XYZ file of C-alpha atoms in Angstrom:
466
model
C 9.188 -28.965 -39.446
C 5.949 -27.946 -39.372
C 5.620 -30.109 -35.975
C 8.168 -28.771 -34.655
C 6.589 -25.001 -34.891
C 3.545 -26.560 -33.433
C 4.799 -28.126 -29.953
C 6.210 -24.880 -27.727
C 5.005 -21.057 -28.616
C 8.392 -20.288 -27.156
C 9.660 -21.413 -30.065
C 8.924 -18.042 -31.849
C 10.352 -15.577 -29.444
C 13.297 -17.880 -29.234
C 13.287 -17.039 -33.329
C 12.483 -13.409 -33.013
C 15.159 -12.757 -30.697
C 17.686 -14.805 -32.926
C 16.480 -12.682 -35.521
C 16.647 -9.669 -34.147
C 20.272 -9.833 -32.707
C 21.273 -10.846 -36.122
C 19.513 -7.451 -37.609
C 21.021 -5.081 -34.934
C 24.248 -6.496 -35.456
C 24.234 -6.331 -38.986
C 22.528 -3.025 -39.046
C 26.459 -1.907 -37.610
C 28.328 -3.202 -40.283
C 26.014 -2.018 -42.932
C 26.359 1.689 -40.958
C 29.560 0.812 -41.315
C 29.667 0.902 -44.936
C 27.311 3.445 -45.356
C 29.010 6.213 -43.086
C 32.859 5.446 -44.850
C 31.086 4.791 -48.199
C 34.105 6.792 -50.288
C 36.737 6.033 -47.346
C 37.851 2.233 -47.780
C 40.975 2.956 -45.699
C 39.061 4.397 -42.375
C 36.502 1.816 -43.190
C 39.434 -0.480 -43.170
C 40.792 0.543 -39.872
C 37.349 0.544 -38.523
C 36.143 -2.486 -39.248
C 39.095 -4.200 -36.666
C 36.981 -6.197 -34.020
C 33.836 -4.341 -35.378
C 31.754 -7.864 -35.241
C 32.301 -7.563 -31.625
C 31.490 -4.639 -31.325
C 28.373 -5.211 -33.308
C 27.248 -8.052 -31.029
C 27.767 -6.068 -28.024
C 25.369 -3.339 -29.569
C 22.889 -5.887 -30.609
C 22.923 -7.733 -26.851
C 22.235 -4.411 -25.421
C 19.293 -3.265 -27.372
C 17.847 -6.847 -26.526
C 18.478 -6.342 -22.943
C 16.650 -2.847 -23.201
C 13.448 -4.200 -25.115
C 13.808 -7.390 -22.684
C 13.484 -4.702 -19.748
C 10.339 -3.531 -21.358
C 8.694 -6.861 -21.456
C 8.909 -7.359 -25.006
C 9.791 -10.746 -25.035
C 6.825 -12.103 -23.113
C 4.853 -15.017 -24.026
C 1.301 -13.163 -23.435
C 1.879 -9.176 -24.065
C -1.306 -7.945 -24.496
C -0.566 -4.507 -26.295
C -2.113 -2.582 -29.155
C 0.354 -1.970 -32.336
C 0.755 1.397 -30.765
C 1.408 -0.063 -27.415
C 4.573 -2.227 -28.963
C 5.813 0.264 -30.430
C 5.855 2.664 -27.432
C 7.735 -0.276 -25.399
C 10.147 -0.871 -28.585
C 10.776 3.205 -28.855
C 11.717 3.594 -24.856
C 13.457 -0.249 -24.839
C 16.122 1.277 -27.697
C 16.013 4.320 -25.314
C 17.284 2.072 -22.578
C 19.966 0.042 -24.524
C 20.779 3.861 -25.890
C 21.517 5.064 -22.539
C 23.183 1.459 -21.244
C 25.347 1.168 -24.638
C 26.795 5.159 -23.868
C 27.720 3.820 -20.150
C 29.606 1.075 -21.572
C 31.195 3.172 -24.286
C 32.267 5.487 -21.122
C 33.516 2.870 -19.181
C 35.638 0.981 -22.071
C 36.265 3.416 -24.915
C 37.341 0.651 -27.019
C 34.190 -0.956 -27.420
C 32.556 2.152 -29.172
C 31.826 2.236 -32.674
C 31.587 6.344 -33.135
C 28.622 8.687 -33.304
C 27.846 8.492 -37.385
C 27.694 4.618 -37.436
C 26.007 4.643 -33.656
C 23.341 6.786 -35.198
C 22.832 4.717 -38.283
C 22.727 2.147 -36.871
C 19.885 2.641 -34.323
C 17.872 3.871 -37.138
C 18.377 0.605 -39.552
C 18.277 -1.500 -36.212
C 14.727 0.356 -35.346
C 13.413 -0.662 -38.609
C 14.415 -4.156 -38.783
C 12.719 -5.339 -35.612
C 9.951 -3.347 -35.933
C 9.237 -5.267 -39.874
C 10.578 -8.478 -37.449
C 8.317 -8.343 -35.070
C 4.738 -7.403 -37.498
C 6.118 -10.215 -39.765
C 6.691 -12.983 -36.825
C 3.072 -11.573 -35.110
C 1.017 -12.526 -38.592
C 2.901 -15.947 -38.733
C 1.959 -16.849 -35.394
C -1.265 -15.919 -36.053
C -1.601 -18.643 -39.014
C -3.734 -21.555 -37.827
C -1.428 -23.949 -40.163
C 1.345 -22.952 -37.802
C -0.319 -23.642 -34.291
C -0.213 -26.281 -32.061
C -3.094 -28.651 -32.461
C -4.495 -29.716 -29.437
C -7.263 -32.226 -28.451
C -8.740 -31.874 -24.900
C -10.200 -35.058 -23.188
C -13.198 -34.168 -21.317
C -15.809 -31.650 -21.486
C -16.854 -30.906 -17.662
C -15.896 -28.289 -15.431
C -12.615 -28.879 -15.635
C -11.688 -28.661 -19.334
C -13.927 -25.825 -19.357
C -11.290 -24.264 -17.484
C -9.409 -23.580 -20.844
C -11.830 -21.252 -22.829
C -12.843 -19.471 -19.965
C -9.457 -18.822 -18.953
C -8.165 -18.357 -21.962
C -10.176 -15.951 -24.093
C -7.875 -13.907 -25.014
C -6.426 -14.437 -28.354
C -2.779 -13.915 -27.400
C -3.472 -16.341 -24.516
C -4.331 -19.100 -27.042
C -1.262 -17.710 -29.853
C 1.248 -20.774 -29.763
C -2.307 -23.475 -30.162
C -5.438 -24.146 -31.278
C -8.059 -25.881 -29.460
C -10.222 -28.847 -31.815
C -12.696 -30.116 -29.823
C -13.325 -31.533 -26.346
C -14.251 -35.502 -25.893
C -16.560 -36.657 -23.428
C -15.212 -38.553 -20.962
C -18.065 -41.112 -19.425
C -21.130 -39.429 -17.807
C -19.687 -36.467 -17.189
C -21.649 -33.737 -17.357
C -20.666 -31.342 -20.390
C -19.757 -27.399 -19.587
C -18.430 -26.748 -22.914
C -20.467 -25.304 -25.980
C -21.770 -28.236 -27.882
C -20.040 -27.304 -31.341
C -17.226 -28.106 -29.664
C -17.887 -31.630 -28.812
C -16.350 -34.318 -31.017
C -16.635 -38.265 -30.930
C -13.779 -40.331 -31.025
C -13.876 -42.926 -33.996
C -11.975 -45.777 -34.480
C -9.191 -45.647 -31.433
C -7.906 -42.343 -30.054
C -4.522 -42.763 -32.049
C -6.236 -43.103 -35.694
C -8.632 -40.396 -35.035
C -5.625 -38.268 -33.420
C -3.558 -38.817 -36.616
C -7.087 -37.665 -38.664
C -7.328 -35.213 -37.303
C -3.379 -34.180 -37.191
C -3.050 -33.518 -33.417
C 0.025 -32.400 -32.203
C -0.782 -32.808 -28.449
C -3.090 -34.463 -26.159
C -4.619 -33.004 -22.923
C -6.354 -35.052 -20.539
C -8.785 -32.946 -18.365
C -11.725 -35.070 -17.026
C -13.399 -34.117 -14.107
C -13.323 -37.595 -12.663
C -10.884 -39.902 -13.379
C -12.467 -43.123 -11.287
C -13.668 -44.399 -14.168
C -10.514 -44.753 -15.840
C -8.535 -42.725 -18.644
C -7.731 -45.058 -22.132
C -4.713 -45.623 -20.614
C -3.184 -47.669 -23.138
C -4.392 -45.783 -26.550
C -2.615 -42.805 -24.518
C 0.455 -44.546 -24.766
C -0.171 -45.623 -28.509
C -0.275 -41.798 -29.046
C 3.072 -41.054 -27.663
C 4.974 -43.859 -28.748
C 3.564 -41.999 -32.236
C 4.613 -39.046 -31.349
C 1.871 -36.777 -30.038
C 2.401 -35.395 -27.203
C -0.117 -36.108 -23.934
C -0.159 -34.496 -21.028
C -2.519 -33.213 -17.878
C -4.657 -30.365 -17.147
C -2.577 -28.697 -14.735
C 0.849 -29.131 -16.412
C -0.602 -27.293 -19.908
C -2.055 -24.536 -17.719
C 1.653 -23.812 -16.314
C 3.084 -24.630 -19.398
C 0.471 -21.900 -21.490
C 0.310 -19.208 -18.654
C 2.956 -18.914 -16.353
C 0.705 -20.244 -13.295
C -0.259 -23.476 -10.838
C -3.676 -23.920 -11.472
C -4.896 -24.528 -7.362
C -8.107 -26.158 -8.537
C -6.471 -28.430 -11.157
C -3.499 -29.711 -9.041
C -3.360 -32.318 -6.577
C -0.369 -33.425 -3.685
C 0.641 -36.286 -5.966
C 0.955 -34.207 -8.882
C 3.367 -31.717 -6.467
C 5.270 -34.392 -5.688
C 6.018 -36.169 -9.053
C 6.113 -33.190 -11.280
C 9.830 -31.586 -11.841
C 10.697 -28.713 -10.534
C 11.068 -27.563 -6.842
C 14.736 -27.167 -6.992
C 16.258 -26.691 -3.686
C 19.528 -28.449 -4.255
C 22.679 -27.048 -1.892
C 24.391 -25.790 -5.688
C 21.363 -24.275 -6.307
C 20.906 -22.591 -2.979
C 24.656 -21.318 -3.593
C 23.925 -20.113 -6.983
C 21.048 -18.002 -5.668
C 23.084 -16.453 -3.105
C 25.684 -15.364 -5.497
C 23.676 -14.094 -7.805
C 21.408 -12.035 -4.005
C 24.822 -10.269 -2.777
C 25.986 -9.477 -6.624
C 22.646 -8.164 -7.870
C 22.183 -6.389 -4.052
C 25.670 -4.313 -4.311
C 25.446 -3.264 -8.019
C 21.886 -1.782 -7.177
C 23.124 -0.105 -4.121
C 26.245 1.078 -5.869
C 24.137 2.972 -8.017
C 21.175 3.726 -5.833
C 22.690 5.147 -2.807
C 22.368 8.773 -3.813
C 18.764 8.267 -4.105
C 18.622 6.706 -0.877
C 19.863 9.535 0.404
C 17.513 12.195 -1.073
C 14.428 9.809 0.066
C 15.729 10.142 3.448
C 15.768 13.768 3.393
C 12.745 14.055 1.261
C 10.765 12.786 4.665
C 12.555 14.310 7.425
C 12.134 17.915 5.662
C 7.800 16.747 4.979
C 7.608 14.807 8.455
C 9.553 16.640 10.407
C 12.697 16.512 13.258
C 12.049 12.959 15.282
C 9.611 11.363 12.640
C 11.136 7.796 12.393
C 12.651 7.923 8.259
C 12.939 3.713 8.156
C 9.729 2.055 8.860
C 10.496 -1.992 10.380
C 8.037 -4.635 9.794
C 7.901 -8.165 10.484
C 7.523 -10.344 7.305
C 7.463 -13.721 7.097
C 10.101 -15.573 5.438
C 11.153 -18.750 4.465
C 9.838 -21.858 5.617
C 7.900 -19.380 8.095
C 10.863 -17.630 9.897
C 9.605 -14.004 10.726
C 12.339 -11.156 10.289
C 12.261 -6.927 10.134
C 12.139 -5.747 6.553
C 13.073 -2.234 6.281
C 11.363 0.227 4.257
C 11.673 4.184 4.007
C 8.346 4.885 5.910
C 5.559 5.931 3.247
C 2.381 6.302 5.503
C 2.004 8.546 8.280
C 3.380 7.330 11.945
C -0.782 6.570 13.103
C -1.060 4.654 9.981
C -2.080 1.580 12.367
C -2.415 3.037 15.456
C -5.173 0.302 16.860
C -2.025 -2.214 15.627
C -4.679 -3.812 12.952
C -3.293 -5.254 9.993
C -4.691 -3.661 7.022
C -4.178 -4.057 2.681
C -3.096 -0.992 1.089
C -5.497 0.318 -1.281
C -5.786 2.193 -4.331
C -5.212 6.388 -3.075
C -4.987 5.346 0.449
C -5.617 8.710 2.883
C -2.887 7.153 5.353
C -0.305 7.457 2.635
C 2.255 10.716 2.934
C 3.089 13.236 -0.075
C 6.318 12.114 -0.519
C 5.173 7.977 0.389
C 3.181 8.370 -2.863
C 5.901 9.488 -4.747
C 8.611 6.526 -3.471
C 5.829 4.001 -3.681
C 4.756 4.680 -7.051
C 8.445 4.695 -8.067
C 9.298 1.831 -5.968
C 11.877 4.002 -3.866
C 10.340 2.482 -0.541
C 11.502 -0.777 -1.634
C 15.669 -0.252 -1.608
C 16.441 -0.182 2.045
C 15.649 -4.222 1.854
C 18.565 -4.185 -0.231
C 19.881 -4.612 3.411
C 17.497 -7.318 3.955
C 18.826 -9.288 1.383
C 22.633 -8.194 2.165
C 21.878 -10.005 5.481
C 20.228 -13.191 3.669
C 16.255 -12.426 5.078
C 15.515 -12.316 1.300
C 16.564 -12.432 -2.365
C 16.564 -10.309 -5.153
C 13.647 -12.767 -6.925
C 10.949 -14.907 -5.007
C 7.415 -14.204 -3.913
C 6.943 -10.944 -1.690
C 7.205 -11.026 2.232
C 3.335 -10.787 3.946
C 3.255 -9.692 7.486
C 2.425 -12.808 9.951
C -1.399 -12.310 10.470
C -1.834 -12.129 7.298
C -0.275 -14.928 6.275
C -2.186 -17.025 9.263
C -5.531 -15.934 7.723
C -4.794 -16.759 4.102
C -3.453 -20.084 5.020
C -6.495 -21.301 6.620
C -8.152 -19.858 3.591
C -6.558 -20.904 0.623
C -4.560 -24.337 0.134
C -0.724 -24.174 -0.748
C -0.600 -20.823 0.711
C 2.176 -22.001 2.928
C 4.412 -23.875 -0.284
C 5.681 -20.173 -1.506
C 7.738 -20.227 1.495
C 10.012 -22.896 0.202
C 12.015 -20.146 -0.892
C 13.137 -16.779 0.111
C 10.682 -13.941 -0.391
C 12.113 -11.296 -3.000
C 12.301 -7.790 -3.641
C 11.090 -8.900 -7.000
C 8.703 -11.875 -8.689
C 7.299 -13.405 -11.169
C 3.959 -12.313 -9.870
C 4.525 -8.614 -9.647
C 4.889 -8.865 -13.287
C 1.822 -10.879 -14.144
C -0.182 -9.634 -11.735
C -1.040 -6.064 -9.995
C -1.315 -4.964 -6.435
C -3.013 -7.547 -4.357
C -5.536 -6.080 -1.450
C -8.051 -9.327 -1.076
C -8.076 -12.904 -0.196
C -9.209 -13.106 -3.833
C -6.245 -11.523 -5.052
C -3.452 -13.671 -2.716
C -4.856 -16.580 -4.494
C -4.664 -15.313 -8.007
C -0.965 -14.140 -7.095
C -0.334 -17.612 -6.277
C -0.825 -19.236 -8.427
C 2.411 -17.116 -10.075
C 4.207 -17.553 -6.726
C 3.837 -21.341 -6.652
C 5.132 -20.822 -10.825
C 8.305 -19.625 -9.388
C 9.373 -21.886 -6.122
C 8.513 -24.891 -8.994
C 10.010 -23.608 -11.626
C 12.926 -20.928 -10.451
C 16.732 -21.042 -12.244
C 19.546 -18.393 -12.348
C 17.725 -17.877 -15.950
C 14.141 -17.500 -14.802
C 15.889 -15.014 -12.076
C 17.898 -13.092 -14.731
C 14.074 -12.841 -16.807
C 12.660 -11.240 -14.421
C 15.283 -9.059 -13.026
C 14.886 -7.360 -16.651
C 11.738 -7.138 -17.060
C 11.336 -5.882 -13.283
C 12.384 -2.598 -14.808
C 8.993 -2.228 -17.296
C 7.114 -2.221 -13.636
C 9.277 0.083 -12.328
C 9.049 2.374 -15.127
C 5.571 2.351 -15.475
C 4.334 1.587 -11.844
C 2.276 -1.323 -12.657
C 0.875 -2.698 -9.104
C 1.861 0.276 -6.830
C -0.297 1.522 -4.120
């Protein structure tokens, strides 16, 4: 069992989230109970369908602390922190639970249990989560790990990883020299295989394997590799437990041949239809809802800019595999903004920006008249964001893969808005790729649906907007 803990960190949200749908939607039927204590006919009558019910109130309040990013792998927040996202993620399965109670009366379970239960439901993931946060943080309870090599490359790990939520599902044992390599770890951490890499594996009770040299010409113990997999320790590369770990594609770990033989890279015609489904669904509930805003954006420029001023601003983007189109945005900067027709990044309280462009753009506003854009099939909801063609010329002579992100369609959304802010350098287009390249490998209607959620917690907040 104990193994089994050890081998994915996923493993615990996976158990908190079990655990914490069970508490919500027990916390109804105990509120239940409490709130017809002396009434056992209305309790009677009220308990018809009430597990339901109950489910449906526990799914929502997951959704809401989901949209907060509560179930991510890394979340680096103080205790104060979580609890702020767990107070306004109840606030937004409050406010989504009262819509659904509008729109099917049926499905409500009345304002005395309702209340109770958010209360008892508040408490019980909040003891949930400080309980499951000091068992992850038990080294008996961590996935062992055994790094081969000690050069640049496996050095990688602690300087990447210094953080301790970054290392929370594992713990690191030691690093083996591999040949002549020269060593970049600290020395304490150095340990000497003794008597075959299985039996000292087994000694020392690893759970998994990582093979990071920095030169693998002289050959990897190919064989004794095996022997520790066919006893059940897990081996794998450099590049795959960096993806695995963080979310990202490690550019100077990976290689074309590991592109080509790892999984991933789905771009399968039921796939393709899935995605556009789930584009034109996603793209008419949003606009269903947001039109009204649109429209107030619209006149929220014409009234600061003026009769004539242009309210839509059209630029080309580059899309998949390379095809240039005209997103659509509601124009933010003033009309001179790039009046010399230079290219330029945003940056941080940019002087071309308008009063009411710092407003939309903080609150992501700008961003809803690609809802068209994606309407028209230029984009989808999720995928790596659209860069304008020069740019995208300069950073591919500058950084490799560059040009793999447009496998897919860019998206209104990604997974590296969330994990990363605002980028305005060369040096931050290849940190965000690393995330891009993430998604075209690993994207599913799942990974899609994650990040859809948890889009909101940017919105809210404004993480990454200039």
């Amino acid at each position: 069992m104990l193994r089994a803990l050890r081998r994915q960190s996923i493993r615990w949200l996976t158990l908190l989230v079990l655990l914490e749908l069970a508490s919500l939607t027990l916390g109804v039927m105990v509120a239940a109970h409490l709130r017809y204590f002396a009434d056992a006919p209305a309790l009677a009558g009220f308990s018809e369908n009430l597990w339901l019910r109950a489910l449906l109130f526990a799914v929502t309040l997951v959704l809401g602390m989901s949209a907060l990013g509560l179930y991510q792998q890394h979340l680096r927040e103080s205790w104060f922190g979580l609890f702020a996202r767990q107070l306004v993620g109840f606030v937004l399965g409050v406010v989504g639970l009262i819509t659904i109670y509008y729109l099917f009366p049926a499905a409500a379970i009345g304002r005395g249990v309702f209340a109770i239960a958010i209360v008892l439901g508040f408490a019980a993931v909040q003891g949930w989560r400080v309980l499951i946060a000091r068992l992850v943080d038990i080294e008996s309870l961590k996935r062992r790990v055994l790094v081969l090599g000690a050069g640049t490359n496996a050095a990688t790990i602690p300087q990447r990883m210094r953080r301790r939520t970054d290392r929370r599902g594992f713990i690191i044992l030691g690093f083996v020299r591999m040949g002549e390599e020269a060593v970049c770890v600290p020395e304490e951490r150095l340990l000497v295989v003794e008597g075959g890499l299985r039996a000292f594996a087994e000694s020392l009770q690893v759970n998994e394997v990582v093979v990071g040299p920095d030169d693998r010409r002289g050959g990897l113990p190919m064989d004794e590799l095996l022997d520790c997999k066919q006893a059940g320790i897990a081996v794998s590369n450099l590049a795959s437990f960096f993806e695995r770990e963080l979310g990202i594609v490690k550019l100077t770990l990976v290689d074309p041949s590991w592109l080509v033989f790892s999984q991933g890279f789905d771009n399968s015609p039921l796939r393709h239809a899935i995605k556009r489904v789930f584009d034109v669904s996603i793209a008419l509930l949003v606009l269903v809802f947001a039109w009204p805003f649109m429209l107030l954006v619209a006149l929220a420029i014409r009234l600061e800019s003026g009769a004539g001023q242009p309210i839509l601003y059209r630029q080309e983007r580059v899309g998949e595999h390379g095809r240039v189109f005209a997103l659509a945005k509601f124009r933010s900067m003033r009309t001179d903004a790039e009046r010399d027709g230079v290219a330029r990044w945003a940056k941080a309280d940019d002087d071309r920006v308008t009063r009411v462009g710092r407003f939309i753009r903080r609150t992501r506003l700008d961003e809803l008249p690609q809802l068209w854009n994606i309407l028209r099939g230029d984009m989808s909801v999720i995928g790596p964001r659209p860069e304008r063609p020069s740019i995208v010329a300069d950073l591919a002579r500058q950084i490799r893969y560059y040009n793999l992100r447009h496998c897919v369609k860019p998206g209104l959304a990604g997974w590296a808005q969330l994990r990363y802010p605002y980028g305005a350098s060369v040096d931050d287009a290849v940190e965000k790729l690393k995330y891009d390249l993430f998604y075209v490998k690993n994207h599913d209607l799942l990974f899609d649906l994650t990040i859809l959620v948890q889009t909101v917690e940017v919105v809210l907040f404004g993480r990454g907007a200039r």
